[in-house]
Coordinates of C-alpha atoms and ligand atoms in Angstrom, one line a residue:
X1 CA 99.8 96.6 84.1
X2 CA 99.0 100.2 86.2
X3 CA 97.7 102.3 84.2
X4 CA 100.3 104.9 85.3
X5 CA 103.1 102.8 84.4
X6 CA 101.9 102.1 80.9
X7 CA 100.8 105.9 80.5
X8 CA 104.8 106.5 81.5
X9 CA 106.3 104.1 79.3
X10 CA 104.4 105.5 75.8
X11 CA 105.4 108.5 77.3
X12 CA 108.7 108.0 77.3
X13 CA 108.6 106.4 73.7
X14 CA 106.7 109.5 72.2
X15 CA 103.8 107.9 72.0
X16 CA 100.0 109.5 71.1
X17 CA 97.8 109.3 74.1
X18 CA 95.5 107.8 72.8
X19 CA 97.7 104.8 72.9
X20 CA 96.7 104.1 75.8
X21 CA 93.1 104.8 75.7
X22 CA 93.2 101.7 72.8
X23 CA 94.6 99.5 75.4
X24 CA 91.8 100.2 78.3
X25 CA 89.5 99.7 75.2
X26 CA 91.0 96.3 74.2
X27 CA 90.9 95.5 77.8
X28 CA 87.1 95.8 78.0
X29 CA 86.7 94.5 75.1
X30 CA 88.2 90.8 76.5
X31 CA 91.9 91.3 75.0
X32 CA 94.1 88.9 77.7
X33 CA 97.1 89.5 76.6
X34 CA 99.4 92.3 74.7
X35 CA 98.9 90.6 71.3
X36 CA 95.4 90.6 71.9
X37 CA 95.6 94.8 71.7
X38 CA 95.1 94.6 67.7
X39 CA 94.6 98.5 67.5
X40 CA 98.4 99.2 68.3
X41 CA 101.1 98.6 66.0
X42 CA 103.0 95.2 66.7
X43 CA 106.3 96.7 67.4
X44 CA 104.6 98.2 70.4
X45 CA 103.1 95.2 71.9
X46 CA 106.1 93.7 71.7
X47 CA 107.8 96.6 73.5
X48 CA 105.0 96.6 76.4
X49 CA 105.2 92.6 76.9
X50 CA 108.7 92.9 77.6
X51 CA 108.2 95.0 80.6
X52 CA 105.4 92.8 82.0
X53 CA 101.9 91.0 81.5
X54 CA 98.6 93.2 80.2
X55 CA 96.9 91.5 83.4
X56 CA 98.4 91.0 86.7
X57 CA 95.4 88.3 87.3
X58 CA 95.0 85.9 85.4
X59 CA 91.2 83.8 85.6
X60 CA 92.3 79.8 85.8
X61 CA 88.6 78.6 85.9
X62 CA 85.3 80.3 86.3
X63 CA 82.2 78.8 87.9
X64 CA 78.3 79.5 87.1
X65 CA 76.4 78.7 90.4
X66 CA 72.4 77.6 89.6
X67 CA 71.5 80.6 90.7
X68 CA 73.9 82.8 88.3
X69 CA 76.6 83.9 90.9
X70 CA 80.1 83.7 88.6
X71 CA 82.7 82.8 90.9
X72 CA 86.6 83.2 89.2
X73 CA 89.7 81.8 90.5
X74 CA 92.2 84.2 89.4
X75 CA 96.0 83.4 89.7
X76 CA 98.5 85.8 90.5
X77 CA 102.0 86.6 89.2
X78 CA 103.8 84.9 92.2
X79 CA 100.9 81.8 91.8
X80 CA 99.0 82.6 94.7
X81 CA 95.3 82.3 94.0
X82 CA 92.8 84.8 94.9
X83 CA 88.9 84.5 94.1
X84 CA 86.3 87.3 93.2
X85 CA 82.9 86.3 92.5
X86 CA 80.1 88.4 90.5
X87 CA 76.3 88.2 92.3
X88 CA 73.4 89.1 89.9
X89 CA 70.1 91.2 91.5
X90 CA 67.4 92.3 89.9
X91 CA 66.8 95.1 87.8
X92 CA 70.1 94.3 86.0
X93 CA 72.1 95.4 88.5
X94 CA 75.5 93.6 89.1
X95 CA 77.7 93.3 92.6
X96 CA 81.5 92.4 92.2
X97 CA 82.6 90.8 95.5
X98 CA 86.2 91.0 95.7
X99 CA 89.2 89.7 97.5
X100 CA 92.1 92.0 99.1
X101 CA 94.5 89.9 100.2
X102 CA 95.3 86.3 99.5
X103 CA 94.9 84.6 102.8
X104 CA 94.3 86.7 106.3
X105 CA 95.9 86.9 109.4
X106 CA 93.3 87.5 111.3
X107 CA 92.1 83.8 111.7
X108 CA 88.1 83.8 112.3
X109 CA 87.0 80.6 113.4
X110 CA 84.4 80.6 110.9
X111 CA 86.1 81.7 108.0
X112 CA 87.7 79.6 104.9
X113 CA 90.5 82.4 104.4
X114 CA 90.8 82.4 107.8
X115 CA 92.0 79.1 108.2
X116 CA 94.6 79.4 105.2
X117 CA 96.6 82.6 107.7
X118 CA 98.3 85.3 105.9
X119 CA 99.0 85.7 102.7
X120 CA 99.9 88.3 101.1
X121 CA 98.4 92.1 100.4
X122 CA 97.1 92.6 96.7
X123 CA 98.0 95.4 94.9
X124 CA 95.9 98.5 93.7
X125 CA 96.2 97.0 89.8
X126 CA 95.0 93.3 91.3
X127 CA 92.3 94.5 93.3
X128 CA 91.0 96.7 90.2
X129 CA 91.4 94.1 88.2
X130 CA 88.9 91.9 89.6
X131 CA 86.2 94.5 89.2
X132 CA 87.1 94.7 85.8
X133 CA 86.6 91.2 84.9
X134 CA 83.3 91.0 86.5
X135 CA 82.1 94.5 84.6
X136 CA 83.0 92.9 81.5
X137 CA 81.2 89.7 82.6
X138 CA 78.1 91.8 83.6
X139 CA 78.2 93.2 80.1
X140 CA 78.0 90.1 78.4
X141 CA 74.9 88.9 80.5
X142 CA 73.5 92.3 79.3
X143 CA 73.8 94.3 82.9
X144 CA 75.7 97.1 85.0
X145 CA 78.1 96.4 87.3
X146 CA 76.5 99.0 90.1
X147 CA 78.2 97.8 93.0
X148 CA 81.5 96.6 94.7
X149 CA 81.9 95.0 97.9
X150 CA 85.6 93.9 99.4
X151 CA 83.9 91.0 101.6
X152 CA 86.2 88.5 99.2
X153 CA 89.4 87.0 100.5
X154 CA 91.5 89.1 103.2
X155 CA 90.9 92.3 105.5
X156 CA 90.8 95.4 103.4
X157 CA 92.2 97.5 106.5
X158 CA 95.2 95.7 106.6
X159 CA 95.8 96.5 102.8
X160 CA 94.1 100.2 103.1
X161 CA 96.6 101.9 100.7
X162 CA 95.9 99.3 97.9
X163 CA 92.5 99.4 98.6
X164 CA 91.7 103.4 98.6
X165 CA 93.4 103.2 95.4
X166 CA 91.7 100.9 93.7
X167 CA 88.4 102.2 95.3
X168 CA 89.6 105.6 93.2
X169 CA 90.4 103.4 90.3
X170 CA 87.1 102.3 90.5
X171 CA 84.7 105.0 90.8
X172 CA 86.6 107.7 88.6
X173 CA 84.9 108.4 85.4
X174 CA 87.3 107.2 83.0
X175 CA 87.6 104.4 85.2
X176 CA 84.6 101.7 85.6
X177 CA 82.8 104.8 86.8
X178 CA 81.1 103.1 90.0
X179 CA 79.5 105.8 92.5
X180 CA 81.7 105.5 95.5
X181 CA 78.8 105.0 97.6
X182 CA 78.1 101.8 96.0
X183 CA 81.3 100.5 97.0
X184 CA 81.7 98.6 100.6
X185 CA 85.2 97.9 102.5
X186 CA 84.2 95.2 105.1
X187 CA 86.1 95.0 108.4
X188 CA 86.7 92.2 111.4
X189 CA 87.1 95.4 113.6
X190 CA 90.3 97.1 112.7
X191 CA 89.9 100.5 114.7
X192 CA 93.2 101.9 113.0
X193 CA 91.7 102.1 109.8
X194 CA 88.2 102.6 110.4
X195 CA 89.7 106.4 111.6
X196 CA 91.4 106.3 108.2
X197 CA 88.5 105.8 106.5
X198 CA 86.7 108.0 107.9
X199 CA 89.4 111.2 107.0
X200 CA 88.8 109.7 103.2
X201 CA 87.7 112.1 100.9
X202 CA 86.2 109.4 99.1
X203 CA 82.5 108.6 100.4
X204 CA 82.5 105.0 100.3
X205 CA 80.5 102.5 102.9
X206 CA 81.7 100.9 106.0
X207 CA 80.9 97.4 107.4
X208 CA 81.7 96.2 110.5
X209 CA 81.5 92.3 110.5
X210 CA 79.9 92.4 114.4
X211 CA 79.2 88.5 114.7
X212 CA 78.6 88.7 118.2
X213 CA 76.9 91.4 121.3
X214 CA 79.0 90.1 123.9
X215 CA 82.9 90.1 123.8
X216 CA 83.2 86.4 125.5
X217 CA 81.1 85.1 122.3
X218 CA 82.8 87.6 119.7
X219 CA 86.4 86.6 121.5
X220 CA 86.2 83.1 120.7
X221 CA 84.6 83.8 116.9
X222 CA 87.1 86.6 116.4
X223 CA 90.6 87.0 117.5
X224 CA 90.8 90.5 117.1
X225 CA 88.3 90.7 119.5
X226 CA 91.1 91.1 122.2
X227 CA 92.5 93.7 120.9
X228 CA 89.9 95.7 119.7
X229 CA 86.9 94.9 121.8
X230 CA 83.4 95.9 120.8
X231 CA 83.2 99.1 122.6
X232 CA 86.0 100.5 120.9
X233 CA 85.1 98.9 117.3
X234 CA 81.9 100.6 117.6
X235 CA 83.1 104.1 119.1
X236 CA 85.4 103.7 115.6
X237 CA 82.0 103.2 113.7
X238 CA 80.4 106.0 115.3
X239 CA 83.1 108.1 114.9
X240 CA 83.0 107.8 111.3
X241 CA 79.2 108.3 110.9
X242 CA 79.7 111.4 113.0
X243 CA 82.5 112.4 110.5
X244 CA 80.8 111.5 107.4
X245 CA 77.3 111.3 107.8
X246 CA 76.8 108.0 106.6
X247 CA 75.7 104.6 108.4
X248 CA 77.1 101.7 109.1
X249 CA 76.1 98.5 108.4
X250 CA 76.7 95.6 110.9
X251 CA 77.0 92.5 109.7
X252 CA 76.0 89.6 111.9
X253 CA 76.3 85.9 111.3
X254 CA 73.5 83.6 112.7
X255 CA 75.4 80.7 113.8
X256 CA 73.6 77.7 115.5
X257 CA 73.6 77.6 119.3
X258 CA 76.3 80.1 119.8
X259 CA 75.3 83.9 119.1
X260 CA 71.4 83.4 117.7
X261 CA 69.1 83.3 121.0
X262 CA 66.3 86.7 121.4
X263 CA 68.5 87.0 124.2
X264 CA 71.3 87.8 122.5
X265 CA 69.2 89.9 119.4
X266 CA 68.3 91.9 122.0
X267 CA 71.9 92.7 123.3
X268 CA 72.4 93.8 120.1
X269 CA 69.4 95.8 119.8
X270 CA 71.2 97.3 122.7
X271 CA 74.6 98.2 121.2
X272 CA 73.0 99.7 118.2
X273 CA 70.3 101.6 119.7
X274 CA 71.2 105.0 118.3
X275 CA 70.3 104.5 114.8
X276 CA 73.7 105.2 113.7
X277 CA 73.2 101.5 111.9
X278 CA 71.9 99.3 109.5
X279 CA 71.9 95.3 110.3
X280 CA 72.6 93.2 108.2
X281 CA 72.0 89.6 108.9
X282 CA 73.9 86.7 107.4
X283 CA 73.0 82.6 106.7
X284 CA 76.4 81.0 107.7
X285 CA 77.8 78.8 104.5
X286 CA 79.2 75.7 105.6
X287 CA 83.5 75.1 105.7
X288 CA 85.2 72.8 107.9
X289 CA 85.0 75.2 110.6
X290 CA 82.7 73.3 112.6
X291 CA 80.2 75.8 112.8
X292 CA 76.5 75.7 111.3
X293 CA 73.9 77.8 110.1
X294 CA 70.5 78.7 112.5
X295 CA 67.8 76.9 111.6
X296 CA 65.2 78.9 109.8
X297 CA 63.0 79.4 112.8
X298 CA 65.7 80.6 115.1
X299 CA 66.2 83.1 112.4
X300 CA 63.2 84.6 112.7
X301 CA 63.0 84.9 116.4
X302 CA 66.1 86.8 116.2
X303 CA 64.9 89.1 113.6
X304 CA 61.9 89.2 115.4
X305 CA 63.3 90.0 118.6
X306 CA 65.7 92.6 117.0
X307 CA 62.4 94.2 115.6
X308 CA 60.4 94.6 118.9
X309 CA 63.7 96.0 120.2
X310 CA 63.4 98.6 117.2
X311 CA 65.9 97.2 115.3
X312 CA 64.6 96.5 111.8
X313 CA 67.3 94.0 110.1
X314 CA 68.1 92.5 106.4
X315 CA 68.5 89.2 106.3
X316 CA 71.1 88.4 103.7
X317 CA 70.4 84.9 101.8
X318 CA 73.0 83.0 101.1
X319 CA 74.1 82.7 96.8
X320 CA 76.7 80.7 95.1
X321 CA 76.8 77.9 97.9
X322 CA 77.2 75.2 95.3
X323 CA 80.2 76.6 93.4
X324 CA 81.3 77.3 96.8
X325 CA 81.3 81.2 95.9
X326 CA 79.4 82.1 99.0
X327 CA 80.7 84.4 101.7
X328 CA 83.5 82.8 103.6
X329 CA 84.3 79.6 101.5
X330 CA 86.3 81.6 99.0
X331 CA 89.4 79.8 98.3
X332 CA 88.7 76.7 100.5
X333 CA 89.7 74.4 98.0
X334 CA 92.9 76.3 96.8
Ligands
SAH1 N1 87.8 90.6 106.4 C1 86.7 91.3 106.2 C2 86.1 91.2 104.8 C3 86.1 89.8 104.2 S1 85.0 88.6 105.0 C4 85.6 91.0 107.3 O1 85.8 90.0 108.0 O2 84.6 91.7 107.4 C5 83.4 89.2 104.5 C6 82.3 88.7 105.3 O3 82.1 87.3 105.2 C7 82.5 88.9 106.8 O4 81.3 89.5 107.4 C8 82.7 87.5 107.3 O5 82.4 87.4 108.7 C9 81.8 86.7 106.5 N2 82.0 85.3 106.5 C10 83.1 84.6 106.8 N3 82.9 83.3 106.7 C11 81.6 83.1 106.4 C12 80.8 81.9 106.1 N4 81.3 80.7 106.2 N5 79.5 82.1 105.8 C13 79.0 83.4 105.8 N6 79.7 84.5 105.9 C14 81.0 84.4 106.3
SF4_2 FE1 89.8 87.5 107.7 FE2 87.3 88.5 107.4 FE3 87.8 85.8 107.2 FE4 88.0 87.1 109.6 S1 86.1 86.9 108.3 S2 89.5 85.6 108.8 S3 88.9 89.0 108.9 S4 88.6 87.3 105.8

């Protein structure tokens, strides 16, 4: 339940405020449901359960991938079933990856939630939610959650209220506290809320899932492409580093044979020459898309070739792939 909705209700029942300070405690603490919040007197449990559930996601399974990536499926009130999933790095430093919608419209090829069409948008309380599971996960394995990224399930523009919220929910201090500029909305390329984003008081990151130099190849990857080509998505992204002072990172899939030639690493040298940007490539995880990863030596002649074009690039490897927790498979099974 929001936190402004339970702060209302022991409000209006005369109730201490530190009432509800008890309740984000239990919370943290791994309390699941209203009974669970020993510290308040039964009567009031009882009173809160009647006006709805302590969690508006509820974790059906959880899986531990070899490598240590946690990967939750998390149902919803109305059943629909979202997925968040909690990377480990090094230095005890924890990323929540988290979901903002359950399904997407915008129908990549390439992408597992893509192929399921809409959904439906989560709310503030279910998107915080997620994080809050994982920072009480990190905590048991001994670690900080640092970091939040909304590269789970669903565009974050198309949800921006929800998600500016929760971003707040997130980073203020009697929240979970998480710097705002280790949080990262991820967007297919939607130019309406890229200019929101970049009026947000709130200095988060922006990504820009790029996929693709040329607008024949992005078109076919990326519906949206048509209506928001790349010039525009990138006048967005510039827009907002102007505005902000921050870069962008580009995200860009290596897929085999379609977007992974030097030829096409130097195109995007090209569209990025300004500096403005920080690349970051991706290994493509396997769905029934169709599509497959570049082999590992195509991978470096793009990087390569990005380089000598003064590009310098990340190459992102792949985690979770065998609980199928890795980025675009989330949910393929639901
Ligand atoms: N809708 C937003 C955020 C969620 S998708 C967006 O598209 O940016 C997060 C990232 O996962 C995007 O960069 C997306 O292109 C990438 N992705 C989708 N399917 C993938 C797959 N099978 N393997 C690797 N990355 C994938
Ligand atoms: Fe939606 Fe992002 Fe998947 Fe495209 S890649 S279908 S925008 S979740």
């Amino acid at each position: 339940m929001e936190r402004e909705r339970v702060a209302g209700l022991l409000e209006g029942w005369g109730q201490p405020a530190f009432r509800l300070t008890q309740i984000v405690q239990a919370q943290a603490a791994g309390a699941a449901t209203w009974d669970d919040v020993t510290t308040l007197p039964r009567t009031l449990r009882a009173r809160l359960s009647e006006h709805g559930p302590l969690w508006s996601v509820r974790p059906e399974s959880a899986s531990t991938s070899r490598d240590g990536t946690v990967k939750w499926r998390l149902a919803l009130g109305d059943g629909r079933v979202v997925e968040a999933v909690l990377i480990a790095h090094a230095q005890g430093r924890r990323t929540v990856c988290v979901s903002s919608q359950a399904g997407c419209a915008l129908g990549c090829r390439f992408c597992a939630t893509g192929a399921m069409g809409a959904g439906r948008d989560l709310t503030r309380g279910e998107i915080l939610e997620q994080a809050m599971l994982a920072r009480a996960e990190a905590e048991r394995q001994g670690a900080r959650l640092s970091n939040v990224v909304f590269m789970g399930m669903g565009e974050p523009m198309q949800n921006l209220d929800a998600v500016l919220a929760a971003c707040d929910d997130m980073n203020r201090p009697d929240g979970l506290g998480i710097s705002a500029r280790a949080i990262a909305i991820s967007t297919a390329g939607w130019v309406p809320g890229i200019a929101r984003l970049a009026e947000h008081p709130l200095p988060v990151r922006l990504a820009l899932s790029l996929h693709a130099a040329d607008d024949e190849t992005r078109g076919r990857l990326m519906p949206i492409n048509a209506r928001y080509p790349i010039a525009n998505v990138l006048a967005a992204c510039r827009r907002y580093c102007d505005r902000t002072g921050r870069r962008v990172f580009i995200e860009y899939l290596l897929l085999d044979g379609v977007n992974d030639t030097p030829a096409d690493a130097r195109r995007l040298a090209g569209l990025l020459r300004d500096g403005r940007f920080h690349v970051n490539l991706i290994e493509y995880n396997p769905t029934a898309s169709g599509y497959t990863a570049s082999p590992p030596e195509r991978r470096r002649a793009f990087t390569e070739a990005l380089a000598r074009a003064g590009i310098e690039a990340s190459l992102r490897r792949s985690r979770g792939a065998d609980v199928d927790a890795a980025c675009g498979q989330l949910a393929a099974r639901a």
